[in-house]
GROMACS .gro file of N, CA and C in nm:
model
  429
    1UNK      N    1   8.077   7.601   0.786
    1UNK     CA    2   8.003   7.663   0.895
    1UNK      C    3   7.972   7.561   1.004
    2UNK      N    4   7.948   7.430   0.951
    2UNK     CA    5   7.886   7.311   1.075
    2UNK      C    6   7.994   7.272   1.163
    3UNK      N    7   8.122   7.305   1.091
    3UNK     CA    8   8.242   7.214   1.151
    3UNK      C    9   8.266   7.348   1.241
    4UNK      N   10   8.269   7.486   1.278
    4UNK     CA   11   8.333   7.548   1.334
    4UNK      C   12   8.185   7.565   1.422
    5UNK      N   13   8.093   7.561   1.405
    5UNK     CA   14   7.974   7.530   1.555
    5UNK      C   15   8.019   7.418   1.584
    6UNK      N   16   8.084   7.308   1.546
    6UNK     CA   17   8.097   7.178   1.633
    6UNK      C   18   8.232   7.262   1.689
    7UNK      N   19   8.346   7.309   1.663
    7UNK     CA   20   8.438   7.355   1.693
    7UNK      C   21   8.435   7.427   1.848
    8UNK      N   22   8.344   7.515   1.772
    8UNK     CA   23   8.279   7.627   1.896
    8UNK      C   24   8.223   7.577   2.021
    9UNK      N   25   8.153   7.487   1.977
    9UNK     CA   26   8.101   7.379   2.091
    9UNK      C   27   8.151   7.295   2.219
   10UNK      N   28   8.253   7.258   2.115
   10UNK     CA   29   8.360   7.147   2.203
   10UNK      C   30   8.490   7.269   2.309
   11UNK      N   31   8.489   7.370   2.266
   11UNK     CA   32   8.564   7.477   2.337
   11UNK      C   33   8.472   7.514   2.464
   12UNK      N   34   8.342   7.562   2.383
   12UNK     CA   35   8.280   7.595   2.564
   12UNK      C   36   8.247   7.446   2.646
   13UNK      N   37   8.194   7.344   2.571
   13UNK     CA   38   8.217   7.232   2.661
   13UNK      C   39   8.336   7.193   2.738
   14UNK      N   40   8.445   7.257   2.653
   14UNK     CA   41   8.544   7.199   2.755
   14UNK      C   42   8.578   7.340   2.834
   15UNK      N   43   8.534   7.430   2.781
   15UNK     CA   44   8.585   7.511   2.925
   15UNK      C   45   8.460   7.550   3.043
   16UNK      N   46   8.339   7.482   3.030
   16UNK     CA   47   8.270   7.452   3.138
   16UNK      C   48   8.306   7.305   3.266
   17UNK      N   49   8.349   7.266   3.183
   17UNK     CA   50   8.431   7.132   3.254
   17UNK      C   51   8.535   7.177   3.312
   18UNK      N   52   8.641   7.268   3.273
   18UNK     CA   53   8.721   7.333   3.330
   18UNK      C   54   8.720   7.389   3.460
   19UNK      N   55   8.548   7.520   3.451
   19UNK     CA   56   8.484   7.565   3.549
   19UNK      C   57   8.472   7.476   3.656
   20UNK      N   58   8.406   7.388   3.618
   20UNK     CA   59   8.367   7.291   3.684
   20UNK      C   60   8.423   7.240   3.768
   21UNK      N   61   8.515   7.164   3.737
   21UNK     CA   62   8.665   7.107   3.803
   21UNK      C   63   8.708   7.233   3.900
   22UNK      N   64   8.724   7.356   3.837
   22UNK     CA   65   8.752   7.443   3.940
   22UNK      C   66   8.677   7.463   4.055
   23UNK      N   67   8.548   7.462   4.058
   23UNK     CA   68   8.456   7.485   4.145
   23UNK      C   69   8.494   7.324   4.249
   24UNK      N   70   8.477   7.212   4.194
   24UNK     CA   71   8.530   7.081   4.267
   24UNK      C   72   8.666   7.066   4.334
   25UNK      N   73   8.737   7.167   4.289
   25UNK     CA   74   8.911   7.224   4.374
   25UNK      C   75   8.866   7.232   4.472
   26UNK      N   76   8.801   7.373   4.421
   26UNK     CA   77   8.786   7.483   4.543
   26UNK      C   78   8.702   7.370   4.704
   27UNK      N   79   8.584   7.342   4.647
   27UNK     CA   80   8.516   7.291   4.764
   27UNK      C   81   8.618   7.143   4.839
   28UNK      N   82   8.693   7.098   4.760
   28UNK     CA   83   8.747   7.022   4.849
   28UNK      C   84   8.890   7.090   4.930
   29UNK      N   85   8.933   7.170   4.864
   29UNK     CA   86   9.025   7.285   4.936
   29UNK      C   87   8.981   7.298   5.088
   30UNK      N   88   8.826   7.336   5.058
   30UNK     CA   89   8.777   7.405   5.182
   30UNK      C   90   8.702   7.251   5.269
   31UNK      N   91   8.753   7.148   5.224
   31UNK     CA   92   8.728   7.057   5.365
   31UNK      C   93   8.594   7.000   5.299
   32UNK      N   94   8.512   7.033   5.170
   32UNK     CA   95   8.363   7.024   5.171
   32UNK      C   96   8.394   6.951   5.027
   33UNK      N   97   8.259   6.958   4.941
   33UNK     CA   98   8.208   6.892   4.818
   33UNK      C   99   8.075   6.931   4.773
   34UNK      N  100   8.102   6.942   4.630
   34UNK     CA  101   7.988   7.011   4.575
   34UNK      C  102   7.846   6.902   4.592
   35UNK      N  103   7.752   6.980   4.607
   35UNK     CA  104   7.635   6.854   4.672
   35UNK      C  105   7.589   6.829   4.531
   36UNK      N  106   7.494   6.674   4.541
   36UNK     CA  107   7.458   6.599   4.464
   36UNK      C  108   7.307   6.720   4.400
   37UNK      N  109   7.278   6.699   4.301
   37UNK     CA  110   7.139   6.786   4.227
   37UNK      C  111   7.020   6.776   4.350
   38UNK      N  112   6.988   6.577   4.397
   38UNK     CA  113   6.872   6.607   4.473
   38UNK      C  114   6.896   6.667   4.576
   39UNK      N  115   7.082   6.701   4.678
   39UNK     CA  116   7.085   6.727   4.731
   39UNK      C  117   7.077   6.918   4.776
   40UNK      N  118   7.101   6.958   4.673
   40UNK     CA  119   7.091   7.075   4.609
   40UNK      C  120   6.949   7.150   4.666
   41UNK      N  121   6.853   7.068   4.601
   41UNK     CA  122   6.711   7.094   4.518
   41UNK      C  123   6.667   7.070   4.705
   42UNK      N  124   6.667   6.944   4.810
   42UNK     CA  125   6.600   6.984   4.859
   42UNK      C  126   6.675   7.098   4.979
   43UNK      N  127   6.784   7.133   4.993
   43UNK     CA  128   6.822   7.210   5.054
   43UNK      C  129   6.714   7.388   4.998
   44UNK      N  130   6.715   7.350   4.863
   44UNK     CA  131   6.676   7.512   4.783
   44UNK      C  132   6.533   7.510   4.819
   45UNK      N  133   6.454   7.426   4.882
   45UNK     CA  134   6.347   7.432   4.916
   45UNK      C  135   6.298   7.397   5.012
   46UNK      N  136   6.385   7.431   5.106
   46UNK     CA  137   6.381   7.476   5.287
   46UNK      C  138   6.350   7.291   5.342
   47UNK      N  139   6.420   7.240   5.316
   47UNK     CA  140   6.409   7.097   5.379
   47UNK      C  141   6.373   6.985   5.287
   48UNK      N  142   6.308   7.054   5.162
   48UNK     CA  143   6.218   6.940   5.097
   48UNK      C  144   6.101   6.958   5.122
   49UNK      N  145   6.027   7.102   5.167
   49UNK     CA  146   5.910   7.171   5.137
   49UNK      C  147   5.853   7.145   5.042
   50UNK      N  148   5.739   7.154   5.004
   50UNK     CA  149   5.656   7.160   4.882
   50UNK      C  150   5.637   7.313   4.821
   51UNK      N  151   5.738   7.385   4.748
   51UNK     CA  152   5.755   7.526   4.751
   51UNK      C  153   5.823   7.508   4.622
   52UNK      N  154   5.799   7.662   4.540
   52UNK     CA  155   5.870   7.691   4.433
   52UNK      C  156   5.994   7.754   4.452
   53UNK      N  157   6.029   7.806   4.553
   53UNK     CA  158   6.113   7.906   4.561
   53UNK      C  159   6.165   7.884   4.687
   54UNK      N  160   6.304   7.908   4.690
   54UNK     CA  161   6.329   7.888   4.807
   54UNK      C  162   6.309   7.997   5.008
   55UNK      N  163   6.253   8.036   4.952
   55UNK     CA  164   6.124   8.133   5.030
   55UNK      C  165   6.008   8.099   5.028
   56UNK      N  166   5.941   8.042   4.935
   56UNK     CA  167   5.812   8.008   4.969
   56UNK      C  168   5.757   7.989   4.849
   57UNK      N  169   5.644   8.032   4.818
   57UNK     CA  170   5.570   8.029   4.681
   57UNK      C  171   5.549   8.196   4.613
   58UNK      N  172   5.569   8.233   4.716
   58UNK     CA  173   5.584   8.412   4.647
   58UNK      C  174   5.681   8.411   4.535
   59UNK      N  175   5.611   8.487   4.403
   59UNK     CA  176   5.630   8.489   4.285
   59UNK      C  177   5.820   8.600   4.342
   60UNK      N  178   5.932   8.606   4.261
   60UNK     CA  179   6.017   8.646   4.302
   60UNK      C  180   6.024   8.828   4.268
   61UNK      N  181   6.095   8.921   4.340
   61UNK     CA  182   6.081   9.021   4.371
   61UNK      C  183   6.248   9.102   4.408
   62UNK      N  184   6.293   9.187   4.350
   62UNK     CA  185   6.410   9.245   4.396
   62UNK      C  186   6.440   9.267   4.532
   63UNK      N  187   6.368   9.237   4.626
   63UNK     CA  188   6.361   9.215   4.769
   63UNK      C  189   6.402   9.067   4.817
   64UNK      N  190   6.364   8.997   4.734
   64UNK     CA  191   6.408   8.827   4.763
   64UNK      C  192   6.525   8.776   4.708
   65UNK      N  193   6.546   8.833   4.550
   65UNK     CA  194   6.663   8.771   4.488
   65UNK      C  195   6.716   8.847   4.373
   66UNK      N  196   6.819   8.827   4.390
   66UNK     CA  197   6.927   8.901   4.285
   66UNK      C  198   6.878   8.870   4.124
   67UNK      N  199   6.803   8.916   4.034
   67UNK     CA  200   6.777   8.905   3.914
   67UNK      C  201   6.734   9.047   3.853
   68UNK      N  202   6.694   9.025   3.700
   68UNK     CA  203   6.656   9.178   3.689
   68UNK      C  204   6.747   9.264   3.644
   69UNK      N  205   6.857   9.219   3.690
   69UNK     CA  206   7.005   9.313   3.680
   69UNK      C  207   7.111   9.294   3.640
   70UNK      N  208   7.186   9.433   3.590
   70UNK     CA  209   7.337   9.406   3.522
   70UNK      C  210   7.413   9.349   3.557
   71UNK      N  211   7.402   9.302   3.708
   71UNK     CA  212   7.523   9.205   3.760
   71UNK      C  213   7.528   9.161   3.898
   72UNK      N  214   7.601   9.089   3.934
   72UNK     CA  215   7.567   9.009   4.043
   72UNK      C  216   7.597   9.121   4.168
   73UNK      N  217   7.554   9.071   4.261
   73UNK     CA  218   7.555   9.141   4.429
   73UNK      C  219   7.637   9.096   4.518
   74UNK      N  220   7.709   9.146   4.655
   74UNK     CA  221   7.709   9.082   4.714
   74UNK      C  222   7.680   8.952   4.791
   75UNK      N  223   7.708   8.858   4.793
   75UNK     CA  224   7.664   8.770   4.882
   75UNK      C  225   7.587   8.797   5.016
   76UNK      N  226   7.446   8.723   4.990
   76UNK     CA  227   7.370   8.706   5.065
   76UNK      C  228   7.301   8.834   5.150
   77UNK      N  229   7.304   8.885   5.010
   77UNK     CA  230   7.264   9.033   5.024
   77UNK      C  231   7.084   9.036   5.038
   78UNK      N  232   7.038   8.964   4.994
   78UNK     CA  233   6.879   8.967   5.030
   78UNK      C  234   6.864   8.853   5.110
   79UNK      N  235   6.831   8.892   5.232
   79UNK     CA  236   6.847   8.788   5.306
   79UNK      C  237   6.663   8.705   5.325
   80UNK      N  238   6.618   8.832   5.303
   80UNK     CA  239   6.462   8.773   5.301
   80UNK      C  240   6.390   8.668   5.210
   81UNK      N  241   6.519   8.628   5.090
   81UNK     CA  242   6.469   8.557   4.991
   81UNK      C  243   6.545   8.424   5.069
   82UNK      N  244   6.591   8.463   5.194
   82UNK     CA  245   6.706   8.279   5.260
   82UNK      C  246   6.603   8.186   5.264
   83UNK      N  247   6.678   8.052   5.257
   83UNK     CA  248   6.533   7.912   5.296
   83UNK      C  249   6.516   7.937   5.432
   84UNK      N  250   6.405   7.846   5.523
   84UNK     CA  251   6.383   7.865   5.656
   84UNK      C  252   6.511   7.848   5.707
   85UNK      N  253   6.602   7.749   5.666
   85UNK     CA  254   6.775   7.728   5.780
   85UNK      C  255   6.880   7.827   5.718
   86UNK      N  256   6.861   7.943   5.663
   86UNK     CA  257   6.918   8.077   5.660
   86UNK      C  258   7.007   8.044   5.525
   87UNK      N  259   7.002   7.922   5.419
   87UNK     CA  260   7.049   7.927   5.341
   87UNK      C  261   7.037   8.072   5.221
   88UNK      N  262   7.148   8.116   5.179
   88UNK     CA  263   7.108   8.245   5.099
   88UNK      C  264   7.159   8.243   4.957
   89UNK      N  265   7.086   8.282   4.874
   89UNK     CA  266   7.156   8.289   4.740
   89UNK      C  267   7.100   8.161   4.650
   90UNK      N  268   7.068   8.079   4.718
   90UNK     CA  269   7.003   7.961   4.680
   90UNK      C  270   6.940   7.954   4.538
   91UNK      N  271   6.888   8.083   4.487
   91UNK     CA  272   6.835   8.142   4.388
   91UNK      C  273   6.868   8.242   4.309
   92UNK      N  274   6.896   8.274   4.207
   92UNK     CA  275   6.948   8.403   4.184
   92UNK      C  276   7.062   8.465   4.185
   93UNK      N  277   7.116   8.582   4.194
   93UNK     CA  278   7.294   8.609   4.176
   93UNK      C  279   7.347   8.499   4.089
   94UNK      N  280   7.427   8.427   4.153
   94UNK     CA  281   7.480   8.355   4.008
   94UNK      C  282   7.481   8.198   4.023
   95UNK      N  283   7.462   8.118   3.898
   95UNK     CA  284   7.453   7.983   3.896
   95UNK      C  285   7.531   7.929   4.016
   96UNK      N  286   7.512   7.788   4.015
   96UNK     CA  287   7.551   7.705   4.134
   96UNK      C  288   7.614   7.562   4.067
   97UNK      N  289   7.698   7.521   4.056
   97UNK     CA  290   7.761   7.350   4.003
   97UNK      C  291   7.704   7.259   4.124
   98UNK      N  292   7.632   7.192   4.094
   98UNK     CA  293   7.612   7.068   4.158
   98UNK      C  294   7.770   6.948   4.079
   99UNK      N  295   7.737   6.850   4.155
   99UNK     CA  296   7.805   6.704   4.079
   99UNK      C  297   7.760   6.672   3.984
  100UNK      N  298   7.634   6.661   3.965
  100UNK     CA  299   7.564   6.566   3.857
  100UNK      C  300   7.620   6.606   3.736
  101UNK      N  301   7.647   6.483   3.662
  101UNK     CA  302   7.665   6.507   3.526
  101UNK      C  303   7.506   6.530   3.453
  102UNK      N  304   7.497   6.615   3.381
  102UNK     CA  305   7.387   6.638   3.298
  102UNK      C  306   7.306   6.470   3.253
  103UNK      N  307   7.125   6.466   3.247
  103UNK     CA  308   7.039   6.373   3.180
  103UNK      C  309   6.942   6.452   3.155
  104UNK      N  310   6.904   6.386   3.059
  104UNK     CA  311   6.763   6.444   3.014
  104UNK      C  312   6.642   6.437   3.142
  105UNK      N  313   6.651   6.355   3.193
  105UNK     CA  314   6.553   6.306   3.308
  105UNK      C  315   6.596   6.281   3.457
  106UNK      N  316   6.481   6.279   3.504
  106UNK     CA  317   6.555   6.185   3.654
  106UNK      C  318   6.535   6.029   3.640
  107UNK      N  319   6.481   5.961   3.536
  107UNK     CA  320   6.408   5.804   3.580
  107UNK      C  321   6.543   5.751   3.612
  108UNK      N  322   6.693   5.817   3.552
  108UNK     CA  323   6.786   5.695   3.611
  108UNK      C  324   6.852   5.753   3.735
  109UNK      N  325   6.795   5.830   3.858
  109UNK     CA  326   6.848   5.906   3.912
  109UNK      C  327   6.881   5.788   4.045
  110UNK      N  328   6.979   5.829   4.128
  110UNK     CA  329   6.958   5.720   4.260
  110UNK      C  330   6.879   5.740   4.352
  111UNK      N  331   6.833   5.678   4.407
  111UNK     CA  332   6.676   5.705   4.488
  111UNK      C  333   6.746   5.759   4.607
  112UNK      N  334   6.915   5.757   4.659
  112UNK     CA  335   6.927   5.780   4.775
  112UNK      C  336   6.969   5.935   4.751
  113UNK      N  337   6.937   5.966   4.691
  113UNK     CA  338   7.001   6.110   4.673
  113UNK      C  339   7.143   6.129   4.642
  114UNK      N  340   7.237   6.011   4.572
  114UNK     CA  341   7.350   6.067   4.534
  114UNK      C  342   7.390   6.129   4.353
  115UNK      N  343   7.481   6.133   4.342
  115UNK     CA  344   7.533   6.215   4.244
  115UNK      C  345   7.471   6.153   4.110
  116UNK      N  346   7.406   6.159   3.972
  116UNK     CA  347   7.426   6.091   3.883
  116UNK      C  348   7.565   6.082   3.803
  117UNK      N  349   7.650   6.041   3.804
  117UNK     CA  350   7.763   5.984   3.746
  117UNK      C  351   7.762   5.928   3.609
  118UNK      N  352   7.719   5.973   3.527
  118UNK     CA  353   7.671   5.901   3.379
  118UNK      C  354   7.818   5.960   3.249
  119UNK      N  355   7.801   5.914   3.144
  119UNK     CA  356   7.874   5.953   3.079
  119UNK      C  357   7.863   6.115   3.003
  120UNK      N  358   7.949   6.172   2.954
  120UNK     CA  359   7.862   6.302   2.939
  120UNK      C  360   7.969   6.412   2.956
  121UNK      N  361   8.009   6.503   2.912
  121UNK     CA  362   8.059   6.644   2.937
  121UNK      C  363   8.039   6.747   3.012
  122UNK      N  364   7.894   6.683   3.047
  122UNK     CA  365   7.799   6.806   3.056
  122UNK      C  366   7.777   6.781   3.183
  123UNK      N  367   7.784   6.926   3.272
  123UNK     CA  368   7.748   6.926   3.433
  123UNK      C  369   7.614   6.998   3.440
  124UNK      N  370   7.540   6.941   3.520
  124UNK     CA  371   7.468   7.051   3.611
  124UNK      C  372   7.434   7.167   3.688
  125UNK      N  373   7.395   7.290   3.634
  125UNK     CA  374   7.449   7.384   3.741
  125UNK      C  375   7.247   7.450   3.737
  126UNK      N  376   7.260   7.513   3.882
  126UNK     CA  377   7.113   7.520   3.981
  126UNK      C  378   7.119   7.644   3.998
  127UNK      N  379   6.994   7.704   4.067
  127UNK     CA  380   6.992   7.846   4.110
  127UNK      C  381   6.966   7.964   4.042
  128UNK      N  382   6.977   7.969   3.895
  128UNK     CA  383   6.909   8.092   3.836
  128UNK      C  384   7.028   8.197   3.803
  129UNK      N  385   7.057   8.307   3.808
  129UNK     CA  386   7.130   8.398   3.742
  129UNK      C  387   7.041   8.590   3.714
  130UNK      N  388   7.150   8.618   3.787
  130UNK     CA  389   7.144   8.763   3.790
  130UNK      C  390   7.084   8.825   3.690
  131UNK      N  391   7.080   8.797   3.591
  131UNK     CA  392   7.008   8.854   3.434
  131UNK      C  393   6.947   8.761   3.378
  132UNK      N  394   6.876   8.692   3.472
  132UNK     CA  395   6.751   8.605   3.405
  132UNK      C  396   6.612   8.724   3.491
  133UNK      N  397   6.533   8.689   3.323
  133UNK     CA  398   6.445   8.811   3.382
  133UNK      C  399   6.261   8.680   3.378
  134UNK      N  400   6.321   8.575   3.332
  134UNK     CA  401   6.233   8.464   3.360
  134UNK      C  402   6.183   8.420   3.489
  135UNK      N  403   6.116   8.463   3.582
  135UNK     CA  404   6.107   8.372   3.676
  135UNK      C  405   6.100   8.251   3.703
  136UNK      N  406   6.058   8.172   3.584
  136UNK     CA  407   6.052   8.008   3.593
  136UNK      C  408   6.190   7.938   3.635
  137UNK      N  409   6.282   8.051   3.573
  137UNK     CA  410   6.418   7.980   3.592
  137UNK      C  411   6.491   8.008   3.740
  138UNK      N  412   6.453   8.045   3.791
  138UNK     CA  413   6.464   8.099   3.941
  138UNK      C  414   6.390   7.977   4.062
  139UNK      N  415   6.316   7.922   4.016
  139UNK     CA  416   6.299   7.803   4.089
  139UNK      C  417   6.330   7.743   4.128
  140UNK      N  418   6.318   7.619   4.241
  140UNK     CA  419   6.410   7.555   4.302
  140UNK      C  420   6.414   7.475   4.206
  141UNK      N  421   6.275   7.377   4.087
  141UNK     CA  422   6.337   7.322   4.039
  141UNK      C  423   6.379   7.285   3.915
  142UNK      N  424   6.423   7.439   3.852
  142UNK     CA  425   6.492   7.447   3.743
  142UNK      C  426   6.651   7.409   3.746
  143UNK      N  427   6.654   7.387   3.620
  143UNK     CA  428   6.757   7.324   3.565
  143UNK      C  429   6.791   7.370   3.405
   0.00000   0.00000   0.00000
């Protein structure tokens, strides 16, 4: 039983890395790059606001963000939940890949805001998810 959960394990690890890599295609396809976690986090909170949400501190609401539900929405379909510079989606509908490779912490993070680069399988991904009925996880700064 232990060897086929390690089995099981190493399959979705590697096909989140997969994801991953795909999502890192795509954005350099399109001329761009997936942003760094702090860069992420303070975009999701309208500049680097002091805010839970990337709207404000209002607890979240089917008017602000895609959660609650069987499945994802259109893009940038609640626009009232955007940060102040019209970012949308920031929260909610579906996860987001940053760069960062997964840590337990930030203490080894770079102070300038770039990528953590550590050893690891494991990526980072931001923003919350359509069938999270948690609001904590909808925050800017969940993880």
């Amino acid at each position: 039983m232990l060897l086929k959960k390690r089995a099981y394990r190493r399959r979705v690890r590697g096909l989140c890395q997969e994801v991953w890599n795909q999502a890192k295609q795509y954005a350099k396809f399109k001329g761009a790059r997936l942003p760094s976690e702090a860069e992420w986090e303070y975009a999701a909170t309208s500049g680097g606001r002091n805010q839970k949400y990337p709207w404000g501190n209002d607890e979240p609401t089917s008017e602000l963000v895609v959660f609650k539900t069987d499945s994802t929405m259109p893009v940038c379909s609640k626009p009232k939940g955007n940060t102040a510079q019209g970012l949308c989606d920031m929260s909610g509908n579906v996860w987001q890949w940053v760069q960062d490779t997964y840590q337990n912490s930030y203490a080894s993070a770079p102070v300038d805001g770039s990528a953590v680069e550590g050893t690891g399988s494991f990526r980072v991904i931001r923003g919350g998810s359509f069938d999270y009925n948690d609001a904590r996880r909808l925050r800017a700064d969940a993880r």
